Short mmCIF file of C-alpha atoms in Angstrom, two decimals:
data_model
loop_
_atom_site.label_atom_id
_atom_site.label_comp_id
_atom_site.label_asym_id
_atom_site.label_seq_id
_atom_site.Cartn_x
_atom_site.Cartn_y
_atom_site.Cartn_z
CA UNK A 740 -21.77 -11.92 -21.50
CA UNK A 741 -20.99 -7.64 -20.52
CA UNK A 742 -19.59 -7.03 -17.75
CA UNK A 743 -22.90 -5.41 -16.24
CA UNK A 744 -24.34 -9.31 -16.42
CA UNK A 745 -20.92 -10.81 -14.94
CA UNK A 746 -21.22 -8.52 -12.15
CA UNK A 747 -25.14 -8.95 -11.81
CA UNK A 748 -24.18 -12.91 -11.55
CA UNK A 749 -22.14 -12.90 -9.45
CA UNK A 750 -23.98 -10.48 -6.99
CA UNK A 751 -26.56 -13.53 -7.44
CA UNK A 752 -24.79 -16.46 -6.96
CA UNK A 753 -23.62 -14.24 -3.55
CA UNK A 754 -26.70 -13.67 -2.35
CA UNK A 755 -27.96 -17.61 -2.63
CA UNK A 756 -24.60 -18.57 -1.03
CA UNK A 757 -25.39 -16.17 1.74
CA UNK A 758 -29.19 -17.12 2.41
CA UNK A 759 -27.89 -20.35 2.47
CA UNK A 760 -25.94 -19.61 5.43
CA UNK A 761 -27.62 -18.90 7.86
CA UNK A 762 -25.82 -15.93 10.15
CA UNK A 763 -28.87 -13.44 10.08
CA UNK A 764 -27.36 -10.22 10.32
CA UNK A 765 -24.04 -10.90 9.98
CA UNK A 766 -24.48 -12.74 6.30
CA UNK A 767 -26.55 -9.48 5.57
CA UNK A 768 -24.31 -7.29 6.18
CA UNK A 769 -21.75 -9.41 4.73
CA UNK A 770 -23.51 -9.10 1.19
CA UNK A 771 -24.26 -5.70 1.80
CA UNK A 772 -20.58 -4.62 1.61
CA UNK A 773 -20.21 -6.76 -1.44
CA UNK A 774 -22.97 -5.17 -3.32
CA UNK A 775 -21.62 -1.80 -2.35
CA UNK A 776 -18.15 -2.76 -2.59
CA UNK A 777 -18.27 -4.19 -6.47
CA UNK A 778 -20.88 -1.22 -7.44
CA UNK A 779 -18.15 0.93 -6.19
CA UNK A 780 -15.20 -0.76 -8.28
CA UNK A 781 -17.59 -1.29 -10.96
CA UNK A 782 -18.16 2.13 -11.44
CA UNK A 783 -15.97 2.16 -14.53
CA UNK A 784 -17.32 -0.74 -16.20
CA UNK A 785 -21.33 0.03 -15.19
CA UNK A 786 -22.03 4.01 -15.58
CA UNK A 787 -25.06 4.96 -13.20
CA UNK A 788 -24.75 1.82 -10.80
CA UNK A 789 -22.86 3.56 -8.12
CA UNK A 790 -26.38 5.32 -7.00
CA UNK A 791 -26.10 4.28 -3.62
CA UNK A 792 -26.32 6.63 -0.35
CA UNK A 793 -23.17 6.91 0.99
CA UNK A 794 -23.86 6.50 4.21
CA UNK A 795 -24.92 2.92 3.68
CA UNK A 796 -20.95 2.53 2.31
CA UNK A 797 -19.80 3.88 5.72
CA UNK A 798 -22.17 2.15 7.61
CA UNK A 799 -21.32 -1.11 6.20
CA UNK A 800 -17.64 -0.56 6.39
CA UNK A 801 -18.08 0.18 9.92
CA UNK A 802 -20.36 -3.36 10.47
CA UNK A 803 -17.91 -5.86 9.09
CA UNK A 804 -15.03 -4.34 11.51
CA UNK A 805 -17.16 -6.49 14.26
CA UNK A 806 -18.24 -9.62 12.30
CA UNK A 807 -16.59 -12.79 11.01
CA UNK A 808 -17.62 -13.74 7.72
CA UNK A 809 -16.92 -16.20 5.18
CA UNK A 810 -17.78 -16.62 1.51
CA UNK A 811 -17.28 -19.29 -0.96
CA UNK A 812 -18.99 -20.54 -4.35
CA UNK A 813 -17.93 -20.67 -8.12
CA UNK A 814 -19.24 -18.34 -10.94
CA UNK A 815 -19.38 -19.76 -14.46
CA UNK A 816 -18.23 -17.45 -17.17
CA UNK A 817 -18.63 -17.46 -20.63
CA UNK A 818 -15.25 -15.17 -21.50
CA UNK A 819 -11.87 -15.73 -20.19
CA UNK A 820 -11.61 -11.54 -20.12
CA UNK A 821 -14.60 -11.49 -17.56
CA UNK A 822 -12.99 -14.00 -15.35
CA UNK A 823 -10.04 -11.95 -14.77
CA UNK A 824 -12.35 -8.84 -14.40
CA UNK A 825 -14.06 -10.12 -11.51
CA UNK A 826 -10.75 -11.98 -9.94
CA UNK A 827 -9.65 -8.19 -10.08
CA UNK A 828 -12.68 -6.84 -7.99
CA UNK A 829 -12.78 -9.75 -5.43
CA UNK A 830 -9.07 -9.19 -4.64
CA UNK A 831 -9.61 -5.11 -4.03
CA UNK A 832 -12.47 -6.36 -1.82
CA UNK A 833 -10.76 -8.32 0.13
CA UNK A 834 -7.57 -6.33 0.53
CA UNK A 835 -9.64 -3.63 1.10
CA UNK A 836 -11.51 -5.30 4.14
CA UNK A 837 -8.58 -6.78 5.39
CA UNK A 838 -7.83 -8.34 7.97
CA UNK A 839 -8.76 -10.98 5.26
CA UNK A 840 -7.17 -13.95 3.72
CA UNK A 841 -7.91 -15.70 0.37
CA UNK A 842 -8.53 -19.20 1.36
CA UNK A 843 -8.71 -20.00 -2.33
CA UNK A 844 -9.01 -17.69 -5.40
CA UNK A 845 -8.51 -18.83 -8.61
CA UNK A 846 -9.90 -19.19 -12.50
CA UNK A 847 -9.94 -21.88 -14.39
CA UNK A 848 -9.67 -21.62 -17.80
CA UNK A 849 -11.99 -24.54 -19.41
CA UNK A 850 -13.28 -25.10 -23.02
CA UNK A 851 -16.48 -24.06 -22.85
CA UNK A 852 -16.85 -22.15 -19.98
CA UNK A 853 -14.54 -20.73 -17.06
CA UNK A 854 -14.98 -20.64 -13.25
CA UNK A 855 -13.69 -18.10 -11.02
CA UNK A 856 -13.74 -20.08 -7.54
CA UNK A 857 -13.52 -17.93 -4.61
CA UNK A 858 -13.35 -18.38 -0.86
CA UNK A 859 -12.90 -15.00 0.75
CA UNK A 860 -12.36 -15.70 5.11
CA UNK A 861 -12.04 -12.51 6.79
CA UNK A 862 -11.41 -12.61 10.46
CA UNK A 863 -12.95 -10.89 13.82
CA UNK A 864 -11.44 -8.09 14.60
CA UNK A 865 -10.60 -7.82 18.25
CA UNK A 866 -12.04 -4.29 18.45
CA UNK A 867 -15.37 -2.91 18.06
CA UNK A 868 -14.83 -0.42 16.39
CA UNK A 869 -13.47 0.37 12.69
CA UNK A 870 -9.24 0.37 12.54
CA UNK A 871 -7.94 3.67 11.68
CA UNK A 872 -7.46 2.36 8.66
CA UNK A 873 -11.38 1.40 7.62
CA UNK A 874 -11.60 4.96 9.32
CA UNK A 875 -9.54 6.34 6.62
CA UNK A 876 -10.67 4.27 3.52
CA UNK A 877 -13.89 5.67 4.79
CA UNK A 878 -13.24 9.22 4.49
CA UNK A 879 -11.64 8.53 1.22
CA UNK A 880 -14.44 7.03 -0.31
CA UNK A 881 -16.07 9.99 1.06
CA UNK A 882 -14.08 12.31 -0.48
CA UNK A 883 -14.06 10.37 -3.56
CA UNK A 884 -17.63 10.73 -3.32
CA UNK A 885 -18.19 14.45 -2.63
CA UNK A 886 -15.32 15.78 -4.84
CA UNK A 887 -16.15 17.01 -8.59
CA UNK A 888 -15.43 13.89 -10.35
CA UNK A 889 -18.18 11.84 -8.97
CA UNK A 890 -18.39 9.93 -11.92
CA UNK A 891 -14.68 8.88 -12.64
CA UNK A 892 -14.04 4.98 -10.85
CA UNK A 893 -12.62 5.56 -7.24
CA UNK A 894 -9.08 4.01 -8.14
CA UNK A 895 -8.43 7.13 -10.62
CA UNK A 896 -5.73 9.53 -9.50
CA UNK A 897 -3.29 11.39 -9.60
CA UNK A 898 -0.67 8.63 -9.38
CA UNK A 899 -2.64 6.48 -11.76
CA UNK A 900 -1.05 8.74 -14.77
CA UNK A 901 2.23 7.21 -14.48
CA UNK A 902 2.20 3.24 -14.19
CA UNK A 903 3.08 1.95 -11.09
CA UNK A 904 5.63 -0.80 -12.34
CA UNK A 905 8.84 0.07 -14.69
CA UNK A 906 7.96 -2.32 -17.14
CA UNK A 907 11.18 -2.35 -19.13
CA UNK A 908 12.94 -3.28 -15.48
CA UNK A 909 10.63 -5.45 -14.81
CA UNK A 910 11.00 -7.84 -18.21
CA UNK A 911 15.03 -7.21 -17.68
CA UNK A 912 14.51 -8.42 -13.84
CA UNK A 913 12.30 -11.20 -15.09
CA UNK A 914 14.57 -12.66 -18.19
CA UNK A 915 11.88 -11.68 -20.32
CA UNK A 916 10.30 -15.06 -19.19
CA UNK A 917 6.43 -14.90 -18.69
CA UNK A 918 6.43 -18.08 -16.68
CA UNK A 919 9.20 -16.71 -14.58
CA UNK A 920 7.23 -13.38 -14.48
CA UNK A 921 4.31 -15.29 -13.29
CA UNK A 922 6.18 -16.67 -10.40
CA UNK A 923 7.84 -13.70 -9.22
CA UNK A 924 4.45 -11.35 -9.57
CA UNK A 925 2.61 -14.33 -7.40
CA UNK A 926 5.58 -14.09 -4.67
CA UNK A 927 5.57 -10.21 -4.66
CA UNK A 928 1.50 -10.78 -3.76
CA UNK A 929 2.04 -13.32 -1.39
CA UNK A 930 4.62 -11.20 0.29
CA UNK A 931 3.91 -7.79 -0.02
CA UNK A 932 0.36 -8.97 1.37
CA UNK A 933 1.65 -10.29 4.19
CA UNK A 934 3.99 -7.28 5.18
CA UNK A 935 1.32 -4.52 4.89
CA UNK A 936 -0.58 -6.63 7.82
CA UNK A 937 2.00 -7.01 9.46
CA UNK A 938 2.52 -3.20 9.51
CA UNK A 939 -0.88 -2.49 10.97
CA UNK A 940 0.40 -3.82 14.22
CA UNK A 941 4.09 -3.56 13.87
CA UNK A 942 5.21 -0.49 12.05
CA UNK A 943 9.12 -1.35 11.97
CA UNK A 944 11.69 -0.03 9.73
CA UNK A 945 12.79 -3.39 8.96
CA UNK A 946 9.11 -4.48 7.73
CA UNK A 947 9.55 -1.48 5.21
CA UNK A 948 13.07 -2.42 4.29
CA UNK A 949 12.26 -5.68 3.13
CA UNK A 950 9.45 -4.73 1.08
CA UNK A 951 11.14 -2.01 -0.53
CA UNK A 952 13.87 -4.29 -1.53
CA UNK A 953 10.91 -6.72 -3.23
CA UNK A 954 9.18 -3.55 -4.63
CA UNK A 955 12.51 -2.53 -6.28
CA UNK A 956 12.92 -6.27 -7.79
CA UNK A 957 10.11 -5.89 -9.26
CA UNK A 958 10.80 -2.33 -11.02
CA UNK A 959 7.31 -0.65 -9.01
CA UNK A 960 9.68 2.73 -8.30
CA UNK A 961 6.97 4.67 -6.56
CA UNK A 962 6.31 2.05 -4.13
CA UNK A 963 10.15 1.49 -3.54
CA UNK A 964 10.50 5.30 -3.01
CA UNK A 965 7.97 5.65 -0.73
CA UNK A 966 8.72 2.89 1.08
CA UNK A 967 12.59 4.64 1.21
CA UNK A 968 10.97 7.82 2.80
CA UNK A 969 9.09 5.94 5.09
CA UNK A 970 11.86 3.97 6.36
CA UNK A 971 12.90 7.21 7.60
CA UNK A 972 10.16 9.21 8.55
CA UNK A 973 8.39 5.99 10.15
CA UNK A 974 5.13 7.83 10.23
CA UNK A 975 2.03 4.82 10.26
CA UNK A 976 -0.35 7.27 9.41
CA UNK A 977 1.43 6.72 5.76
CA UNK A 978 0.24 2.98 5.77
CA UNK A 979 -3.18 4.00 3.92
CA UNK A 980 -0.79 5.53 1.01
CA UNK A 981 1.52 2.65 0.85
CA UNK A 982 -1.66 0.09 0.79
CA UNK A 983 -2.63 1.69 -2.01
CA UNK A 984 0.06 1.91 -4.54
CA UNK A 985 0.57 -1.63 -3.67
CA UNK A 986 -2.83 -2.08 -4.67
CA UNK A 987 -1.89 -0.48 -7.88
CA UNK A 988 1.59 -2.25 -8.61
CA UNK A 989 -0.71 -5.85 -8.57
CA UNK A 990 -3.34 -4.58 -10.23
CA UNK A 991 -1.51 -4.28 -12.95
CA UNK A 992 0.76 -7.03 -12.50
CA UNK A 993 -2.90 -8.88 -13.07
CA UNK A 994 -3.17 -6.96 -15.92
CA UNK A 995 0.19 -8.27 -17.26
CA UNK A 996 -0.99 -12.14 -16.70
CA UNK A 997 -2.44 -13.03 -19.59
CA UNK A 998 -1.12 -15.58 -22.19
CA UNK A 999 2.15 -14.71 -24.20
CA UNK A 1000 3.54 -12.03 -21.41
CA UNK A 1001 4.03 -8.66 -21.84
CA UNK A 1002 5.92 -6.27 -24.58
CA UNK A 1003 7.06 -3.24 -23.58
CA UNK B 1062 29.37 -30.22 -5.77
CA UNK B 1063 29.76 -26.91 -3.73
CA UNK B 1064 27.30 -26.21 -1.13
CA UNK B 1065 26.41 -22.53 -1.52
CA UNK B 1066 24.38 -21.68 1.51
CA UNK B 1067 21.80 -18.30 0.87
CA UNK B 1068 20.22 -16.77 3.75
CA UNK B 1069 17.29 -13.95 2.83
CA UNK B 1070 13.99 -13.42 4.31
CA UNK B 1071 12.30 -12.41 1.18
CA UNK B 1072 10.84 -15.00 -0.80
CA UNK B 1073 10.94 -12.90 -4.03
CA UNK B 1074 14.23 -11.63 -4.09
CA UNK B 1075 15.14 -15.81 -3.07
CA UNK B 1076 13.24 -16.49 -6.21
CA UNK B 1077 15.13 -14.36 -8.34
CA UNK B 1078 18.72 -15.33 -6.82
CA UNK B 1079 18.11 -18.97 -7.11
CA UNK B 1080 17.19 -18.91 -10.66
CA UNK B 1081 20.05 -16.93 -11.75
CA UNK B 1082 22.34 -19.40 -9.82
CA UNK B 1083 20.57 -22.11 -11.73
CA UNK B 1084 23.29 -20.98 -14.79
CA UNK B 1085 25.89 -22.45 -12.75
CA UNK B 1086 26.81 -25.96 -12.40
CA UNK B 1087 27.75 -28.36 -10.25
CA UNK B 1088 26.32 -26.46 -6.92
CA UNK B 1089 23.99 -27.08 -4.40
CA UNK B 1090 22.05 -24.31 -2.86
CA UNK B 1091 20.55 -24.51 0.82
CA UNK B 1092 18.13 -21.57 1.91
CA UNK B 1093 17.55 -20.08 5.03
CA UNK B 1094 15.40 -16.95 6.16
CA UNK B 1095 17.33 -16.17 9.34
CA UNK B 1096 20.67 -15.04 10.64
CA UNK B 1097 20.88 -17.07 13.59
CA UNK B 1098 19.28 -20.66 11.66
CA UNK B 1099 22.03 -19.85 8.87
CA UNK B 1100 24.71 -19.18 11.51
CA UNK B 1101 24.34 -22.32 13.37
CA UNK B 1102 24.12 -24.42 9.70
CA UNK B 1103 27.34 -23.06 8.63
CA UNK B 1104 28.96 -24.50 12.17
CA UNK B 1105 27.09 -27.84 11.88
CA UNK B 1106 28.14 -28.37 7.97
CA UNK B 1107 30.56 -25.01 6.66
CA UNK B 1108 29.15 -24.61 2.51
CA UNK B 1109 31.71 -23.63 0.03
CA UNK B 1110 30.27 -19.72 0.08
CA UNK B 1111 27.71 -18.26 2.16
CA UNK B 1112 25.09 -15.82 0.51
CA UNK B 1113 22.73 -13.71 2.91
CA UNK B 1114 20.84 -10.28 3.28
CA UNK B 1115 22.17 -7.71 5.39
CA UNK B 1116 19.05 -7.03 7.62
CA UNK B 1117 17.57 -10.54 8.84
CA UNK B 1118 15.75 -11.77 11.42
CA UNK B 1119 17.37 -12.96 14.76
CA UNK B 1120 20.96 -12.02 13.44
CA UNK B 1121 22.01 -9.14 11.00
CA UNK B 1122 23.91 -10.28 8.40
CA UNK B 1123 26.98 -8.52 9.58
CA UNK B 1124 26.89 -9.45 13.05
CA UNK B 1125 26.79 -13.46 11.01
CA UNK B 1126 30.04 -12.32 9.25
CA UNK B 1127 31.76 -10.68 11.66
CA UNK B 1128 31.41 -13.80 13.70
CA UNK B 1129 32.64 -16.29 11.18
CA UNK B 1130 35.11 -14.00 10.03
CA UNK B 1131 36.33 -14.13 14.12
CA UNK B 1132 36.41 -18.20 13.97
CA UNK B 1133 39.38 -20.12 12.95
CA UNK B 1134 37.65 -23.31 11.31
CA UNK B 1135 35.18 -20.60 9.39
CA UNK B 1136 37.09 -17.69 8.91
CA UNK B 1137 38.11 -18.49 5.48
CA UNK B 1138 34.64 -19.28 3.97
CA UNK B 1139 33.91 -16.50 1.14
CA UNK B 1140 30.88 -14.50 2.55
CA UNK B 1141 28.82 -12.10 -0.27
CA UNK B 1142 26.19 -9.48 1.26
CA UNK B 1143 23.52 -7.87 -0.61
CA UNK B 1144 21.17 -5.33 0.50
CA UNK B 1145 18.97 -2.43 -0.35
CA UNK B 1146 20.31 -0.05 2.36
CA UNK B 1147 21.21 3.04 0.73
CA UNK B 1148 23.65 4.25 3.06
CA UNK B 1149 26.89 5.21 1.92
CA UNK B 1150 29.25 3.38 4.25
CA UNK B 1151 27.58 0.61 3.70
CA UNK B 1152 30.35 -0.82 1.57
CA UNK B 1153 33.10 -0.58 4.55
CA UNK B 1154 30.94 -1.60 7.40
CA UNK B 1155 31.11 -5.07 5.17
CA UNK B 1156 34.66 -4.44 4.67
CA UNK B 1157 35.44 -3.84 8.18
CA UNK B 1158 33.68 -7.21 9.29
CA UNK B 1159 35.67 -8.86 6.36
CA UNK B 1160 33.20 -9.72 3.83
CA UNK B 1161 34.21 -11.28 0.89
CA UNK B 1162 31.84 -9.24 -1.36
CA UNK B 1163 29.03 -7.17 -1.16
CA UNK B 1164 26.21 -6.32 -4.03
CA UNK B 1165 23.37 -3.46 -3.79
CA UNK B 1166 19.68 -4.74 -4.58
CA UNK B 1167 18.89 -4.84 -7.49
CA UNK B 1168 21.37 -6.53 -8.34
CA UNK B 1169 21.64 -7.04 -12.29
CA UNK B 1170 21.88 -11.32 -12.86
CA UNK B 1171 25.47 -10.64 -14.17
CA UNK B 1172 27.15 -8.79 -11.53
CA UNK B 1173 25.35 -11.86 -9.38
CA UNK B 1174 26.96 -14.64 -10.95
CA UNK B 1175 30.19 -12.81 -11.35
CA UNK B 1176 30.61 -12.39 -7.71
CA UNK B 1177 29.24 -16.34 -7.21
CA UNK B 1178 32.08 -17.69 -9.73
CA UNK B 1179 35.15 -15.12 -8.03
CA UNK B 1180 34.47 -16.09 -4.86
CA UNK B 1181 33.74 -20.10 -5.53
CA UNK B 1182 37.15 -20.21 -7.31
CA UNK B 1183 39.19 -18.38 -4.44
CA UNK B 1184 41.31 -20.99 -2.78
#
């Protein structure tokens, strides 16, 4: 199975979970973001699917600011590699619409077939408006848009040339065990999730102290860096820029979770 | 068995201390994610050595160390700080509220459980 069919199936199996609850707009605009939301991340895998209007992006960005939503169901796969591919783009789409939690998110690795079983809960936000924060992903997807490279995937920058986690601290930090490196990446998530909310209400220096001293466990440098200047500066308009290279250290601590470990 | 008593508010950096303390035997380790929980434990049952981050909630780690270090019956129970804080005093401000020991994060496993087996054989 490609990716293009992977993604196709489980825009599918979305949509039939969503007519099947019933919420009328809410469950439509609910799939809405998803469809725009994977064709957006996809854009690396699926040349030419990202030919959407942009405005819809906004527009649906702006929509589930107001609205509850909930999504659950299981995909089938037929390769291991595509499980972990689409893991990958329902965790940027849910970090990415936070205030969200993962009730449950997990694949299971079978012998003839895998499941990715997902149960994304995102919660009302009290305003009615977008967060500056949807505010700014907006006008970066915008910009991503608009700018030369409209073709590259949206994740690719500048930053992206240099990888986000020192790996050779990171197997010294982790005793070279991949279990133990398993454990400690799934804390870091767990945490480091937690403590970027938290900053969206309560930008403290402490909040950005404690993460920095997880980031720098870890070996992800930039983040601990950044996190160092912001201590200082305690500027929240640099919340966007720390969400996102934390985006990047788990993306590819994901990458690094596959059987046997990593080598440097 | 020595009760060894870690206070630290991060649950990855706890992950990480406890198993490198899993190399030594014969100790019991107690967690706690708060300066002022960890405080009143060490009153209600004193450990053998008392771990804990410098910036906690409820109680900084100094202010817990400064007021053991004040009490007669706990005065004399090794206290190690670790922290990320980059300032350069940070050293004597743990000095000056007579900690025991203090380590920078990241901490490398050795320097960790060479501090650990100092201060658990003091007398």
């Amino acid at each position: 199975m490609s990716r293009d069919a992977v993604l196709t199936a489980l825009l599918d199996r979305l949509e039939r979970e969503l007519h099947d609850w019933e919420q009328g707009g809410a469950a439509r605009a609910v799939l809405g973001d998803v469809q725009r939301w994977v064709a957006l991340q996809a854009g690396e895998y699926i040349p030419g699917l990202g030919q959407f209007r942009l405005d819809d992006v906004l527009q649906a960005i702006g929509e589930a600011c107001g609205i509850g939503y909930q999504i659950q169901g299981d995909l089938q796969l037929r390769r291991w590699g595509d499980a972990e591919a689409v893991q990958s783009l329902l965790r940027t789409f849910v970090w990415s619409f936070a205030p969200a939690r993962i009730g449950c998110l997990q694949a299971e690795q079978g012998r003839d077939a895998h499941c990715v079983r997902f149960s994304v809960v995102a919660e009302t936000l009290p305003a009615p408006h977008p967060s500056p924060y949807l505010q700014s992903l907006a006008a970066a997807l915008k910009a991503s848009w608009e700018g030369p490279q409209l073709t590259m995937p949206l994740a690719q920058t500048e930053a992206d040339a240099d990888p986000p986690v020192d790996i050779e601290f990171f197997l010294e930090s982790t005793f070279n065990d991949p279990g133990f490196q398993r454990e400690l990446s799934e804390a870091f998530r767990e945490e480091g999730t937690r403590q970027l909310l938290s900053l969206r209400d309560n930008y403290t220096r402490d909040t950005l102290h404690s993460l920095r001293g997880s980031a720098a466990l870890i070996g992800a440098k930039r983040l601990a860096r950044m996190l160092e200047t912001e201590e200082k500066a305690l500027n929240p308009a640099a919340l966007e820029a720390l969400e996102t290279e934390f985006g990047r250290v788990l993306g590819w601590l994901d990458q690094q979770e596959k059987p046997g470990g990593i080598s440097p | 068995m020595k009760q060894v008593y870690i206070t630290e508010d991060s649950p990855t950096q706890l992950l990480r201390v406890r198993r490198i303390l899993a190399d030594i035997p014969d100790i019991e380790l107690t967690t706690f994610s708060d300066g002022l929980q960890s405080y009143e434990a060490v009153r209600r049952k004193p450990p053998h050595l008392l771990m804990m981050d410098l910036i906690l909630p409820s109680l900084h780690g100094l202010a817990v160390c400064r007021l053991l270090k004040f009490h007669e019956d706990y005065s004399k129970i090794p206290v190690l700080i670790f922290s990320s804080v980059t300032e350069s005093s940070i050293e004597e401000q743990v000095r000056a509220v007579r900690g025991d020991g203090y380590l920078r994060k990241p901490f490398s496993a050795e320097d960790l459980l060479v501090q650990v087996r100092r201060l658990l054989e003091s007398p």
